[in-house]
Tab-separated table of N, CA and C in Angstrom:
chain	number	residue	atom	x	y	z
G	6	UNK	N	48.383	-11.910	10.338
G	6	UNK	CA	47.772	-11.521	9.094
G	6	UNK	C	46.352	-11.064	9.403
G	7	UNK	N	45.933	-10.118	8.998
G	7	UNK	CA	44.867	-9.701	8.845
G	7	UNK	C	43.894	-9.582	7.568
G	8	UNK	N	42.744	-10.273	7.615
G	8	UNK	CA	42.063	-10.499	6.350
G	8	UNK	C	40.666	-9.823	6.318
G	9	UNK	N	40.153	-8.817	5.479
G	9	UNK	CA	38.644	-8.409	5.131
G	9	UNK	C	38.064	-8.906	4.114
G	10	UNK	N	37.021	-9.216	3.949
G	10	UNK	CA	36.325	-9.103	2.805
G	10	UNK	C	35.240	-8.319	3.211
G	11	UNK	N	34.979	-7.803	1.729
G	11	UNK	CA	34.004	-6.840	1.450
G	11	UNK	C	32.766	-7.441	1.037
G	12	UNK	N	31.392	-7.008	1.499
G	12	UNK	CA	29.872	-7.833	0.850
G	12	UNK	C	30.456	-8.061	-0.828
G	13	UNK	N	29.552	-9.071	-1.139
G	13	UNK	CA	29.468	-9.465	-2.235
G	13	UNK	C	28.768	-8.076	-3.241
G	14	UNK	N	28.885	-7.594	-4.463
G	14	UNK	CA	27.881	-6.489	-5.067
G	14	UNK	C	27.277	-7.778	-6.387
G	15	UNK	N	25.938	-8.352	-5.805
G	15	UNK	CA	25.313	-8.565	-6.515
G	15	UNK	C	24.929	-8.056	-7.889
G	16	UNK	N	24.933	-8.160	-8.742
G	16	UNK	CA	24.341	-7.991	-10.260
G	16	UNK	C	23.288	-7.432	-10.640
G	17	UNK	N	22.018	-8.418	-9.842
G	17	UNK	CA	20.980	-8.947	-10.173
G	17	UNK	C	19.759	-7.864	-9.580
G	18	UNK	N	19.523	-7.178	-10.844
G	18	UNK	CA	18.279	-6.607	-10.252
G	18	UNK	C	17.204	-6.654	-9.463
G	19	UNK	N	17.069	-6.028	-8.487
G	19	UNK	CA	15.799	-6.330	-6.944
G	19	UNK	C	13.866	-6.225	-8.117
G	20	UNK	N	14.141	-4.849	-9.187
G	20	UNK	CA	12.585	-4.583	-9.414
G	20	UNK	C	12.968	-4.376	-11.361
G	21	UNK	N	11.945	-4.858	-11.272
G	21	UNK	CA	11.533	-4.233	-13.085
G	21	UNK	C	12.562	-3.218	-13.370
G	22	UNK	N	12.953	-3.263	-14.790
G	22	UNK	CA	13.745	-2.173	-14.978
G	22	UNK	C	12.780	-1.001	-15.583
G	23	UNK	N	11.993	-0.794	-15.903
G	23	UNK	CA	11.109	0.046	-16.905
G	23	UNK	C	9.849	-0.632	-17.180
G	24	UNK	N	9.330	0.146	-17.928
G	24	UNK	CA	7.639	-0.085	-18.292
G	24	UNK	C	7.495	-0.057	-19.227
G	25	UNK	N	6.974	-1.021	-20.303
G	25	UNK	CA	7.403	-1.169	-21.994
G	25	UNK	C	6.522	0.059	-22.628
G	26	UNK	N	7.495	0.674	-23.484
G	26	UNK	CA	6.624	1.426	-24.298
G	26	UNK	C	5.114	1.066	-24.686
G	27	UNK	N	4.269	2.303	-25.544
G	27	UNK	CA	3.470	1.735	-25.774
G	27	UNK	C	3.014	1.302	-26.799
G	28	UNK	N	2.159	1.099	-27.513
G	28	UNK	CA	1.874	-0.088	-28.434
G	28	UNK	C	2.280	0.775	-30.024
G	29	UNK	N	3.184	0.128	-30.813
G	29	UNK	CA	3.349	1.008	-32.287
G	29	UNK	C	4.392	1.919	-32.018
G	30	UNK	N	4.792	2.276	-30.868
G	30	UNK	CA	5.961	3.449	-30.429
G	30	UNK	C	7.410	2.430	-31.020
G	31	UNK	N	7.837	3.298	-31.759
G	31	UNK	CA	9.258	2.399	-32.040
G	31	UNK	C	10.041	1.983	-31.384
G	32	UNK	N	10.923	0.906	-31.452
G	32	UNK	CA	11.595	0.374	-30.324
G	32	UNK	C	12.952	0.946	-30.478
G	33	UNK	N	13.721	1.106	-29.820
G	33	UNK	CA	15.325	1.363	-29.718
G	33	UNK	C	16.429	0.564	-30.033
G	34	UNK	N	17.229	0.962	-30.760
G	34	UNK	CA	17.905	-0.451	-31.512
G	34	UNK	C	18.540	-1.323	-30.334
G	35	UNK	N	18.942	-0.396	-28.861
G	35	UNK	CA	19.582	-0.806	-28.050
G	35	UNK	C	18.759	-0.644	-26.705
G	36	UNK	N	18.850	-1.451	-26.024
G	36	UNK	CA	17.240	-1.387	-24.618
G	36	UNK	C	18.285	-1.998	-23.529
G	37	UNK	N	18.074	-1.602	-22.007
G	37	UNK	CA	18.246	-2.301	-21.098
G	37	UNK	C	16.805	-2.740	-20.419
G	38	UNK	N	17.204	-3.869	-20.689
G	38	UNK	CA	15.595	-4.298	-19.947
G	38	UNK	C	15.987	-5.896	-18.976
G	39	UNK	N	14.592	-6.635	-18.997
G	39	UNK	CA	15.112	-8.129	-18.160
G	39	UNK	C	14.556	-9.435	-18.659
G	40	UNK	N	14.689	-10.282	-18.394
G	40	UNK	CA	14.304	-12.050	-18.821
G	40	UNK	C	12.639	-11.308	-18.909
G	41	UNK	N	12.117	-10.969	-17.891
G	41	UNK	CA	10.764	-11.018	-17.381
G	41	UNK	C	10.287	-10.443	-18.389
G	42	UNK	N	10.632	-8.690	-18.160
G	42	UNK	CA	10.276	-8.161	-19.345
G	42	UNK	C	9.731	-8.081	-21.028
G	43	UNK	N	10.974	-8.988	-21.336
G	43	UNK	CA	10.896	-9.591	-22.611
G	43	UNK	C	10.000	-10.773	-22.785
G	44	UNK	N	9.886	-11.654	-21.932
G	44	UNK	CA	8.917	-12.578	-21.874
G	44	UNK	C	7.208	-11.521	-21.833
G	45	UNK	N	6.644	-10.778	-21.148
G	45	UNK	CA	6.033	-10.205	-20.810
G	45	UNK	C	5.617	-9.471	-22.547
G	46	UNK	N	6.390	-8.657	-22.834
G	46	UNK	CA	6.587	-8.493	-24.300
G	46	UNK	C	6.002	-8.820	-25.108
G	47	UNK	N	6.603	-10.132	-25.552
G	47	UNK	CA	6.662	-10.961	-26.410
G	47	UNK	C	7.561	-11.156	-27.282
G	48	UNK	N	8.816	-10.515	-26.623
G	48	UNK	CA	10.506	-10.632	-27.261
G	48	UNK	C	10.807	-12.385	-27.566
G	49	UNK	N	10.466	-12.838	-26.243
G	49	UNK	CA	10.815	-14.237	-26.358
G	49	UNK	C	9.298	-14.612	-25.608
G	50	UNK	N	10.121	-16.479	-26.124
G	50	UNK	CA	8.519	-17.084	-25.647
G	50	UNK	C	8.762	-17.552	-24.194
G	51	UNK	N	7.340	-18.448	-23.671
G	51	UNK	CA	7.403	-18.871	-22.641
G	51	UNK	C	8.363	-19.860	-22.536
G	52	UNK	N	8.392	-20.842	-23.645
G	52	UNK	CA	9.959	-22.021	-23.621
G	52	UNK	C	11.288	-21.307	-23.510
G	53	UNK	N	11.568	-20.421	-24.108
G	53	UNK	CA	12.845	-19.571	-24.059
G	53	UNK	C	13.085	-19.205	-22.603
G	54	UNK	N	12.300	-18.099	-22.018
G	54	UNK	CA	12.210	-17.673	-20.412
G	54	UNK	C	12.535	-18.917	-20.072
G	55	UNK	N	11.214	-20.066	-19.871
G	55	UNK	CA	12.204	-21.024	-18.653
G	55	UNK	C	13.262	-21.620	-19.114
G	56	UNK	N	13.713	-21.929	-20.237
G	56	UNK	CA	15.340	-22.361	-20.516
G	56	UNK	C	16.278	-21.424	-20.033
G	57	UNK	N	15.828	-20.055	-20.220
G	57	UNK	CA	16.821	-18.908	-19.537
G	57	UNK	C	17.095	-19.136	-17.955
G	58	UNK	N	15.786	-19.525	-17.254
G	58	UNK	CA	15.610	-19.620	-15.742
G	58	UNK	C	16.576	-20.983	-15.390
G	59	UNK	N	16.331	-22.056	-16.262
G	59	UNK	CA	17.199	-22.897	-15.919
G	59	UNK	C	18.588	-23.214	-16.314
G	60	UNK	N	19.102	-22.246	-17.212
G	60	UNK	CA	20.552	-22.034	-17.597
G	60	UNK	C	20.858	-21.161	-16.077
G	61	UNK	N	19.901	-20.301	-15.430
G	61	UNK	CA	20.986	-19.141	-15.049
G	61	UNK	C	20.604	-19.562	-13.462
G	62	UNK	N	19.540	-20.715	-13.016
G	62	UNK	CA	19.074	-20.842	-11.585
G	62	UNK	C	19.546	-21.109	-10.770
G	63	UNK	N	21.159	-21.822	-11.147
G	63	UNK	CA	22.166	-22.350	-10.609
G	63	UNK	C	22.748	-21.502	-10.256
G	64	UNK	N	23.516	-20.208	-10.497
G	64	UNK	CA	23.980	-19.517	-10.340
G	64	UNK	C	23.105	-17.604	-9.146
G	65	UNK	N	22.166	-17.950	-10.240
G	65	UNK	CA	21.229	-16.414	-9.668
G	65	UNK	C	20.307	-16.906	-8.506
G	66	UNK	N	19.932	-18.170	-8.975
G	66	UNK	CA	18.511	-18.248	-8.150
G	66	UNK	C	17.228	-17.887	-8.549
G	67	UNK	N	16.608	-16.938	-7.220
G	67	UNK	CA	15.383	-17.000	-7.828
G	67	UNK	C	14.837	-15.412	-8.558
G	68	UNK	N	16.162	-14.420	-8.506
G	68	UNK	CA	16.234	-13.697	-9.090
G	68	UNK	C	16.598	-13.866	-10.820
G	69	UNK	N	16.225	-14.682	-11.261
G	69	UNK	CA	17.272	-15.098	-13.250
G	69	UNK	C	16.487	-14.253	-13.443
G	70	UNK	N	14.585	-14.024	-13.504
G	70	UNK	CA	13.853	-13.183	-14.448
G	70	UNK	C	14.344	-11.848	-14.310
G	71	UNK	N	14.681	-11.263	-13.092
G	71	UNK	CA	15.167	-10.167	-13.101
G	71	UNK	C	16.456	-9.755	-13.096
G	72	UNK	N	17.357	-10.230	-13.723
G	72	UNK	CA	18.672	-10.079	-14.532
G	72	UNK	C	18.631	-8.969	-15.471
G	73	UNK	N	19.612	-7.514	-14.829
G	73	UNK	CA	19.733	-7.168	-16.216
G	73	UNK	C	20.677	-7.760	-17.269
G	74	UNK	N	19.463	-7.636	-18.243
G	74	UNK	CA	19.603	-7.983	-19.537
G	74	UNK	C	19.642	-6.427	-21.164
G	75	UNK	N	20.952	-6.898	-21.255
G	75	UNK	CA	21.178	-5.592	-23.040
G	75	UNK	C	20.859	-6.567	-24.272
G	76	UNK	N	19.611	-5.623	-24.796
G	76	UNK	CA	19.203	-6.201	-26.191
G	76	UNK	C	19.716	-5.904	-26.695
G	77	UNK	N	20.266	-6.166	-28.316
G	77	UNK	CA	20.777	-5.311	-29.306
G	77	UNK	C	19.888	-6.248	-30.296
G	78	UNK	N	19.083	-5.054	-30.840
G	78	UNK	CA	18.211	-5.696	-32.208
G	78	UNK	C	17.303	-6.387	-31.034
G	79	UNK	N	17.358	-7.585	-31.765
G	79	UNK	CA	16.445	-9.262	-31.362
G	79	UNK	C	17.388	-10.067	-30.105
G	80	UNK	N	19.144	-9.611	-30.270
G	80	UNK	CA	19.918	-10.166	-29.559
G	80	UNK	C	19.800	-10.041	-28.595
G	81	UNK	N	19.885	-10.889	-27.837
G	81	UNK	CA	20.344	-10.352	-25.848
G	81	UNK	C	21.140	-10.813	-24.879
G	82	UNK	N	21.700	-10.244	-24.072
G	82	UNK	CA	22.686	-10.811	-23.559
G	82	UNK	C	22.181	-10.547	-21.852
G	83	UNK	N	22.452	-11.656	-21.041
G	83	UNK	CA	21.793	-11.068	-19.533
G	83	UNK	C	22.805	-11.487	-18.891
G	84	UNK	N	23.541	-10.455	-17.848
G	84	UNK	CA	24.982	-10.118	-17.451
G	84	UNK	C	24.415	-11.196	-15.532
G	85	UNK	N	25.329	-11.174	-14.897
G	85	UNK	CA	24.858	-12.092	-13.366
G	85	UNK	C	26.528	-12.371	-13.090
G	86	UNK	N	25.796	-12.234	-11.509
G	86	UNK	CA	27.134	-12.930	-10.748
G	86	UNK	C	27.840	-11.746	-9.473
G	87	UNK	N	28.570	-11.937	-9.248
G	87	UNK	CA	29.226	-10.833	-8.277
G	87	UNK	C	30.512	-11.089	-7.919
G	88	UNK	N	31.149	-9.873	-7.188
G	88	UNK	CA	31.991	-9.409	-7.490
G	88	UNK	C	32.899	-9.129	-5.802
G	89	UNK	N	33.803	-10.094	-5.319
G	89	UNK	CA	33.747	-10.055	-4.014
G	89	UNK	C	35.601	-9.621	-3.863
G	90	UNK	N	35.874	-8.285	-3.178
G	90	UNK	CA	37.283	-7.742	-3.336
G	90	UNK	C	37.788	-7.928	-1.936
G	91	UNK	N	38.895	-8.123	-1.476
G	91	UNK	CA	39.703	-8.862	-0.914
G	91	UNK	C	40.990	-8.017	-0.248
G	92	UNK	N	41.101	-7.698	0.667
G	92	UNK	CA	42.668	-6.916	0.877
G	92	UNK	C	43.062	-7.533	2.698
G	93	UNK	N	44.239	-7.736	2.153
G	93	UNK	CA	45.126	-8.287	3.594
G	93	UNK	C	46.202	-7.748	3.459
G	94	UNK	N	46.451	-7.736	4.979
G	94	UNK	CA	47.691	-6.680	5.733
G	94	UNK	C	48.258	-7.453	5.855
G	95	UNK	N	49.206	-8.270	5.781
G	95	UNK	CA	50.432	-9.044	6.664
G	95	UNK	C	51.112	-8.308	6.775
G	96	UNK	N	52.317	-8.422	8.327
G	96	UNK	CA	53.557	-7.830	8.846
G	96	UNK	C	54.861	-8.661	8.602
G	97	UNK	N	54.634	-9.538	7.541
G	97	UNK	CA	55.586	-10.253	6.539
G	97	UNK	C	55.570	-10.236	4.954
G	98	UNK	N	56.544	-10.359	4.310
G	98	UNK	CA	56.127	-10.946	3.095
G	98	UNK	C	55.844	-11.813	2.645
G	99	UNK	N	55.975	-12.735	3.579
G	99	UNK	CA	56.043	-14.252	3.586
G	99	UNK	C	55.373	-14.914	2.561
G	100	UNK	N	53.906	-14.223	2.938
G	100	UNK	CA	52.469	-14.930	2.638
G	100	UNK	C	51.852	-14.002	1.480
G	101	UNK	N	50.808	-14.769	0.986
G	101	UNK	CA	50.295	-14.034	-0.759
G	101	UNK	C	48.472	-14.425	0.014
G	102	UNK	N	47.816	-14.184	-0.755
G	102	UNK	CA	46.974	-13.994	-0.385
G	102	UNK	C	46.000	-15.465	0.060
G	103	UNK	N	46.227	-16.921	-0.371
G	103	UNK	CA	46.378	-17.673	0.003
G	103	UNK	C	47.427	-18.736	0.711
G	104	UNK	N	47.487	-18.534	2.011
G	104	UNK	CA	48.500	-18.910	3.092
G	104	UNK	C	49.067	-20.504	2.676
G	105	UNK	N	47.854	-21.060	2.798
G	105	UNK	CA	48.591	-22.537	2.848
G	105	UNK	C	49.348	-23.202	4.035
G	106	UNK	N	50.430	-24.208	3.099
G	106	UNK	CA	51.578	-24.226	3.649
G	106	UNK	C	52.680	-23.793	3.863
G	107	UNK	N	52.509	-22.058	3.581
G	107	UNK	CA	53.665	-21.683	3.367
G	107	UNK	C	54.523	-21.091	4.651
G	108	UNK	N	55.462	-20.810	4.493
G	108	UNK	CA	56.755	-20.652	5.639
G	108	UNK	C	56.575	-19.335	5.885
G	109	UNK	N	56.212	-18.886	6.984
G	109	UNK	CA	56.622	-17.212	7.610
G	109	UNK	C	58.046	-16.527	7.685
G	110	UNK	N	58.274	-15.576	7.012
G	110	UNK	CA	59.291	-15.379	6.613
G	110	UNK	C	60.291	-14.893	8.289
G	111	UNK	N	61.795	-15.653	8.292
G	111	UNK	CA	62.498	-15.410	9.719
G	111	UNK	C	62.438	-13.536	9.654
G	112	UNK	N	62.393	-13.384	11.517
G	112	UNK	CA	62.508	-12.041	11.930
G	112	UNK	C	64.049	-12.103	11.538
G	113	UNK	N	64.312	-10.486	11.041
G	113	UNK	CA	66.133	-9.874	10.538
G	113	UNK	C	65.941	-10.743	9.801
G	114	UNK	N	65.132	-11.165	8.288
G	114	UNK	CA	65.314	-10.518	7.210
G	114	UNK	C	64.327	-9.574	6.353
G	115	UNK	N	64.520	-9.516	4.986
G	115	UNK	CA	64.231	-8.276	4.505
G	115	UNK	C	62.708	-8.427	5.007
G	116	UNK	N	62.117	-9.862	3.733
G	116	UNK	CA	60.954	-9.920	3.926
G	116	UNK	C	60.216	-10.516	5.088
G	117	UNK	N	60.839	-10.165	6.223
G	117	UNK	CA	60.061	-10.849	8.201
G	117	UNK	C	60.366	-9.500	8.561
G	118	UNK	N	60.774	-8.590	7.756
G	118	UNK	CA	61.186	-7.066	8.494
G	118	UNK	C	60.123	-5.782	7.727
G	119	UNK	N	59.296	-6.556	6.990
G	119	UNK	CA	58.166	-5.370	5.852
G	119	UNK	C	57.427	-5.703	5.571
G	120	UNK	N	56.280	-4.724	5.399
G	120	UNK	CA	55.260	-5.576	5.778
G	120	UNK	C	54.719	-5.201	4.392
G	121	UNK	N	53.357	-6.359	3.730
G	121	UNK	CA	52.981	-6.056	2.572
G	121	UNK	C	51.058	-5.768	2.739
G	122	UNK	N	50.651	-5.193	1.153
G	122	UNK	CA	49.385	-5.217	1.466
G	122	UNK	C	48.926	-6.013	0.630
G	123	UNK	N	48.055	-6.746	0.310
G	123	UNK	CA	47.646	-7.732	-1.024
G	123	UNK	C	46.295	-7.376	-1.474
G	124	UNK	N	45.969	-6.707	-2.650
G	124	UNK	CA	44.633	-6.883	-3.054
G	124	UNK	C	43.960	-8.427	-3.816
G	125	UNK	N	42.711	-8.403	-4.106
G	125	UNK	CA	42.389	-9.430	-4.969
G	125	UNK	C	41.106	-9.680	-5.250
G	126	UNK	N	40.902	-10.447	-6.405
G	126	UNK	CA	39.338	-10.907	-6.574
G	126	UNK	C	38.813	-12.156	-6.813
G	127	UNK	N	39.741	-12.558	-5.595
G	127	UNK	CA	39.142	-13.859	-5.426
G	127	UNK	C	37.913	-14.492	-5.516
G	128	UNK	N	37.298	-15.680	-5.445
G	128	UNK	CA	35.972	-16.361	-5.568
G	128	UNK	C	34.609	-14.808	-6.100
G	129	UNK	N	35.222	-14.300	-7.118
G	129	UNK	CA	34.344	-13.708	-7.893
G	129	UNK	C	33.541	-14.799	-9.013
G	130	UNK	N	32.683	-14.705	-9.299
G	130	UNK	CA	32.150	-15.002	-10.479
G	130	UNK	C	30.794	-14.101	-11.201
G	131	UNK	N	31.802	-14.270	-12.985
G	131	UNK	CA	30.684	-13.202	-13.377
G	131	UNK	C	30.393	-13.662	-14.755
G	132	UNK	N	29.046	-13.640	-14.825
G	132	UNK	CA	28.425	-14.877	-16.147
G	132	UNK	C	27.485	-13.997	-16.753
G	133	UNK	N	26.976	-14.444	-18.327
G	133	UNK	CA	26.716	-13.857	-19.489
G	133	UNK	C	25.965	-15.026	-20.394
G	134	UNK	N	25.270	-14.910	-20.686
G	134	UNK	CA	24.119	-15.624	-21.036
G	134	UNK	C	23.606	-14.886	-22.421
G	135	UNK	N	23.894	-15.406	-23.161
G	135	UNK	CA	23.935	-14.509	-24.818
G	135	UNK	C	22.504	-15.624	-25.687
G	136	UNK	N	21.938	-15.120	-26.450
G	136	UNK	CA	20.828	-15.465	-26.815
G	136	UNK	C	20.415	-14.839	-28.164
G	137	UNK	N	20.306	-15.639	-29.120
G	137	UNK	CA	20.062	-15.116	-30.486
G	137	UNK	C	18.760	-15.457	-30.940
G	138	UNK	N	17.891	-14.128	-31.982
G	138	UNK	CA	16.780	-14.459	-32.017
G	138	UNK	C	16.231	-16.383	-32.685
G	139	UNK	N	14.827	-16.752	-32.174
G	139	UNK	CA	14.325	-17.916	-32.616
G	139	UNK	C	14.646	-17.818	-34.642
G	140	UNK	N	15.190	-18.818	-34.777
G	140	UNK	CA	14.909	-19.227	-36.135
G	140	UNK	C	14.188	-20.329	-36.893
G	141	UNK	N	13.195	-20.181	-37.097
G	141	UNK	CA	12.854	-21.766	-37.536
G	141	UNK	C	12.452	-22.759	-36.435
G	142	UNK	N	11.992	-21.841	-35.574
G	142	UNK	CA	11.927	-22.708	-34.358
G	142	UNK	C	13.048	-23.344	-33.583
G	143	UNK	N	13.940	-22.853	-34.133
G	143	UNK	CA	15.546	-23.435	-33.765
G	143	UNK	C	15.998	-22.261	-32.660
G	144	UNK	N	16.040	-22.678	-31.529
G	144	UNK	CA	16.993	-21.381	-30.480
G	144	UNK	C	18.040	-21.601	-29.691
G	145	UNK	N	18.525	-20.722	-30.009
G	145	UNK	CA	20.217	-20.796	-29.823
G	145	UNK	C	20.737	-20.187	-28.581
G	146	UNK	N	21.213	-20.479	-27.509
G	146	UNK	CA	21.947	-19.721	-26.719
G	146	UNK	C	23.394	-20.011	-26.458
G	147	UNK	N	23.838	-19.126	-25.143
G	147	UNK	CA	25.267	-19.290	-24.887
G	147	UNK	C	25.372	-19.382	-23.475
G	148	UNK	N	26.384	-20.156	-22.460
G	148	UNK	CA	26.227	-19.596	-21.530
G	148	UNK	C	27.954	-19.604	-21.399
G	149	UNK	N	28.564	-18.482	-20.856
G	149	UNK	CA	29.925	-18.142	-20.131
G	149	UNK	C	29.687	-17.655	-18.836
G	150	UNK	N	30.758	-18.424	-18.022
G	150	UNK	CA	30.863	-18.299	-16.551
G	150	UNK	C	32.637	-18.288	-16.364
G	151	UNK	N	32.689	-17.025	-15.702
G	151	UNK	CA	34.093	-16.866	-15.231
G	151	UNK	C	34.425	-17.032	-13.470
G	152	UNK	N	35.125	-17.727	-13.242
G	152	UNK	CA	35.296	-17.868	-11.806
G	152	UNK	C	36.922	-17.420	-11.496
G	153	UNK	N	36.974	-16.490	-10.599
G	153	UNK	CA	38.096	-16.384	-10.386
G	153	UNK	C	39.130	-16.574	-9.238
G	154	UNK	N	38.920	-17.937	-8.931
G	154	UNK	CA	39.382	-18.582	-7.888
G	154	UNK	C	40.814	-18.744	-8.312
């Protein structure tokens, strides 16, 4: 069996996404921007940012501020995680893309006589961090994490 994996494609933005308009210029109902950004702003506060940093530090590291992040309105959502694709050759059918314990299929028959290819997206994970404006001093977030082990 022969197995590749491909680098991981990180998420997580390396630099600033943009340079905030300027002062009184209307805003766009819809923005790609980042944690930092908006903190920087004054989208959100300084308590919000580090609750964001420590919902997402586990996962991103020390990149969370620079997550892109899609506003809509006041809303925001900051996307993370990566995305790692997978393809193996076996000269059996035997085997799926996790081997195990499983049995190699006997030479003279079908499947010990053809060979297969397997894609997959294994140990991906890709997380979303949703955030609704402060109310009342009350702030609300979300966090979803998909793993696809």
């Amino acid at each position: 069996m022969i197995r590749t994996t491909l680098l991981p494609l990180l998420l997580v933005a390396s630099t600033a996404l943009g340079d905030p308009p300027p002062a009184g210029a209307p805003q766009p109902f819809i923005q790609l921007t980042s944690l930092r950004l908006m903190r920087d702003k004054g989208i959100i506060t300084a308590a919000e940012y580090e609750s964001a940093l420590r919902d997402l530090g586990d996962s991103v590291g020390a990149g969370a501020g620079d997550a892109p992040t899609v506003m809509l309105g006041r809303w925001s959502t900051t996307m993370y995680g990566f995305v790692e694709a997978d393809q193996i050759f076996d000269t059996t059918q035997g085997l799926n893309d996790v081997a195990g314990n499983a049995q190699i299929a006997r030479p003279g028959t079908y499947a010990g006589s053809h060979d297969q290819l397997t894609f997959g997206v294994r140990n991906s994970r890709l997380g979303f961090r949703l955030r609704a404006p402060e109310f009342h001093r009350i702030r609300t977030s979300a966090l979803l994490e998909m793993d696809f082990l």
